[in-house]
Amino acid sequence: MIEVLDLRFKEYISEERIQERVKAIASELNLKYEGKDPLFLGILNGSFMFIADIFKHVNIPCEVSFLKINSYLNTSSTEKIKELIGLNQSLEGRHVVILEDIVDTGRTLDYILRTIGERNPASVEVATLLHKPSAMVVPVQIDYVGFEIENQFVLGYGLDYNGYGRNHNSILIKVDE
Ligand code: IMP
């Protein structure tokens, strides 16, 4: 059992399984975006490990840039969507791939997709490490999913609980008291 602040967690997805899926997704991206000069947009903070690991296996010419959005408080999504920070380059005619840590209700990704769509990219795809299908409120496009998971709070591998727990190499799941 692993304690993070006032909650208890146990291992849910091992480091090995994560690395396997990350490699598989990177291979798909290499095939799909060969010769397309893609622009990867990593959504911070939670995706920082996913972005880094994906990029160890992406071997085609590409760019990466980082955006930040904060819309999350405690263990459930808030309705409040804040501003997308860091989108200061042209997306006109670019093949954009969004890298997310987790899609929960879909609200954050929906907002990101609408904001990016306004900038006239040639195409937009989404890769997320985790997806909670049963938590989805706003249906959004997702093209690459690492793992579909149950509707429970998870952390580790970049994901946090009130800022803590990002520094685990595996994904941990909350244990009910
Ligand atoms: P959504 O807008 O409800 O889809 O939430 C997306 C954001 O909420 C993610 O980018 C995460 O930052 C955060 N989030 C959702 N579920 C979890 C979780 O189980 N653990 C940690 N963060 C989460």
PDB file of C-alpha atoms and ligand atoms in Angstrom, residues 9 43-47 69-78 80-81 100-112 128 130-132 135-138 140 149-156 158-162 166 172-173, ligand 1:
ATOM      1  CA  PHE A   9      -3.122   3.532  -3.404  1.00  0.00           C
ATOM      2  CA  ILE A  43      -0.566  18.824 -22.380  1.00  0.00           C
ATOM      3  CA  LEU A  44       1.246  19.541 -19.101  1.00  0.00           C
ATOM      4  CA  ASN A  45       1.587  18.843 -16.239  1.00  0.00           C
ATOM      5  CA  GLY A  46       0.292  15.286 -16.041  1.00  0.00           C
ATOM      6  CA  SER A  47       1.629  14.111 -19.405  1.00  0.00           C
ATOM      7  CA  ILE A  69      -4.294  23.718 -18.760  1.00  0.00           C
ATOM      8  CA  ASN A  70      -5.533  23.492 -15.227  1.00  0.00           C
ATOM      9  CA  SER A  71      -9.058  22.262 -14.728  1.00  0.00           C
ATOM     10  CA  TYR A  72      -8.761  19.760 -11.967  1.00  0.00           C
ATOM     11  CA  LEU A  73      -9.228  19.876  -8.218  1.00  0.00           C
ATOM     12  CA  ASN A  74      -9.096  17.052  -5.662  1.00  0.00           C
ATOM     13  CA  THR A  75     -10.346  13.686  -6.902  1.00  0.00           C
ATOM     14  CA  SER A  76     -13.052  14.737  -9.356  1.00  0.00           C
ATOM     15  CA  SER A  77     -13.107  16.970 -12.419  1.00  0.00           C
ATOM     16  CA  THR A  78     -14.393  20.489 -11.989  1.00  0.00           C
ATOM     17  CA  LYS A  80     -14.414  25.006 -14.725  1.00  0.00           C
ATOM     18  CA  ILE A  81     -12.122  25.065 -17.729  1.00  0.00           C
ATOM     19  CA  GLU A 100      -2.698  13.720 -22.995  1.00  0.00           C
ATOM     20  CA  ASP A 101      -2.254  11.833 -19.752  1.00  0.00           C
ATOM     21  CA  ILE A 102      -5.871  10.893 -19.131  1.00  0.00           C
ATOM     22  CA  VAL A 103      -9.321  11.543 -20.560  1.00  0.00           C
ATOM     23  CA  ASP A 104     -11.882  11.450 -17.780  1.00  0.00           C
ATOM     24  CA  THR A 105     -15.119  13.392 -18.482  1.00  0.00           C
ATOM     25  CA  GLY A 106     -13.712  14.588 -21.818  1.00  0.00           C
ATOM     26  CA  ARG A 107     -14.301  18.254 -20.983  1.00  0.00           C
ATOM     27  CA  THR A 108     -10.635  19.258 -21.034  1.00  0.00           C
ATOM     28  CA  LEU A 109      -9.934  17.519 -24.318  1.00  0.00           C
ATOM     29  CA  ASP A 110     -13.111  18.904 -25.871  1.00  0.00           C
ATOM     30  CA  TYR A 111     -11.940  22.408 -24.989  1.00  0.00           C
ATOM     31  CA  ILE A 112      -8.438  21.754 -26.317  1.00  0.00           C
ATOM     32  CA  THR A 128      -3.890   9.525 -24.404  1.00  0.00           C
ATOM     33  CA  LEU A 130      -5.368   6.539 -20.026  1.00  0.00           C
ATOM     34  CA  HIS A 131      -9.063   6.720 -20.782  1.00  0.00           C
ATOM     35  CA  LYS A 132     -11.990   6.204 -18.407  1.00  0.00           C
ATOM     36  CA  ALA A 135     -16.672   8.661 -16.905  1.00  0.00           C
ATOM     37  CA  MET A 136     -17.087  10.295 -20.295  1.00  0.00           C
ATOM     38  CA  VAL A 137     -19.627  13.135 -20.285  1.00  0.00           C
ATOM     39  CA  VAL A 138     -18.569  14.943 -23.446  1.00  0.00           C
ATOM     40  CA  VAL A 140     -14.475  13.392 -27.793  1.00  0.00           C
ATOM     41  CA  ILE A 149      -9.396   1.979 -17.138  1.00  0.00           C
ATOM     42  CA  GLU A 150     -12.243   1.823 -14.654  1.00  0.00           C
ATOM     43  CA  ASN A 151     -13.759   4.991 -13.230  1.00  0.00           C
ATOM     44  CA  GLN A 152     -11.459   5.229 -10.220  1.00  0.00           C
ATOM     45  CA  PHE A 153      -8.892   7.820  -9.234  1.00  0.00           C
ATOM     46  CA  VAL A 154      -5.375   6.961 -10.359  1.00  0.00           C
ATOM     47  CA  LEU A 155      -1.989   8.596 -10.016  1.00  0.00           C
ATOM     48  CA  GLY A 156       1.688   8.116 -10.793  1.00  0.00           C
ATOM     49  CA  GLY A 158       3.073  12.032 -14.075  1.00  0.00           C
ATOM     50  CA  LEU A 159      -0.486  12.055 -12.738  1.00  0.00           C
ATOM     51  CA  ASP A 160      -1.031  13.656  -9.367  1.00  0.00           C
ATOM     52  CA  TYR A 161      -3.279  13.960  -6.376  1.00  0.00           C
ATOM     53  CA  ASN A 162      -3.207  17.611  -5.282  1.00  0.00           C
ATOM     54  CA  ARG A 166       3.670  12.167  -9.923  1.00  0.00           C
ATOM     55  CA  LEU A 172      -1.450   3.459  -8.915  1.00  0.00           C
ATOM     56  CA  ILE A 173      -5.163   3.207  -8.147  1.00  0.00           C
TER      57      ILE A 173
HETATM   58  P1  IMP B   1     -11.535  15.649 -17.875  1.00  0.00           P
HETATM   59  O1  IMP B   1     -11.653  17.073 -18.320  1.00  0.00           O
HETATM   60  O2  IMP B   1     -12.600  15.282 -16.879  1.00  0.00           O
HETATM   61  O3  IMP B   1     -11.468  14.652 -19.011  1.00  0.00           O
HETATM   62  O4  IMP B   1     -10.202  15.549 -17.029  1.00  0.00           O
HETATM   63  C1  IMP B   1      -8.972  15.577 -17.617  1.00  0.00           C
HETATM   64  C2  IMP B   1      -7.915  15.972 -16.616  1.00  0.00           C
HETATM   65  O5  IMP B   1      -8.303  15.649 -15.278  1.00  0.00           O
HETATM   66  C3  IMP B   1      -6.651  15.184 -16.864  1.00  0.00           C
HETATM   67  O6  IMP B   1      -5.805  15.833 -17.775  1.00  0.00           O
HETATM   68  C4  IMP B   1      -6.058  15.056 -15.476  1.00  0.00           C
HETATM   69  O7  IMP B   1      -5.252  16.172 -15.196  1.00  0.00           O
HETATM   70  C5  IMP B   1      -7.239  15.066 -14.553  1.00  0.00           C
HETATM   71  N1  IMP B   1      -7.660  13.714 -14.115  1.00  0.00           N
HETATM   72  C6  IMP B   1      -8.764  13.042 -14.484  1.00  0.00           C
HETATM   73  N2  IMP B   1      -8.849  11.859 -13.883  1.00  0.00           N
HETATM   74  C7  IMP B   1      -7.750  11.783 -13.081  1.00  0.00           C
HETATM   75  C8  IMP B   1      -7.246  10.752 -12.197  1.00  0.00           C
HETATM   76  O8  IMP B   1      -7.834   9.662 -12.002  1.00  0.00           O
HETATM   77  N3  IMP B   1      -6.086  11.043 -11.575  1.00  0.00           N
HETATM   78  C9  IMP B   1      -5.400  12.208 -11.745  1.00  0.00           C
HETATM   79  N4  IMP B   1      -5.830  13.173 -12.561  1.00  0.00           N
HETATM   80  C10 IMP B   1      -6.994  12.959 -13.229  1.00  0.00           C
END
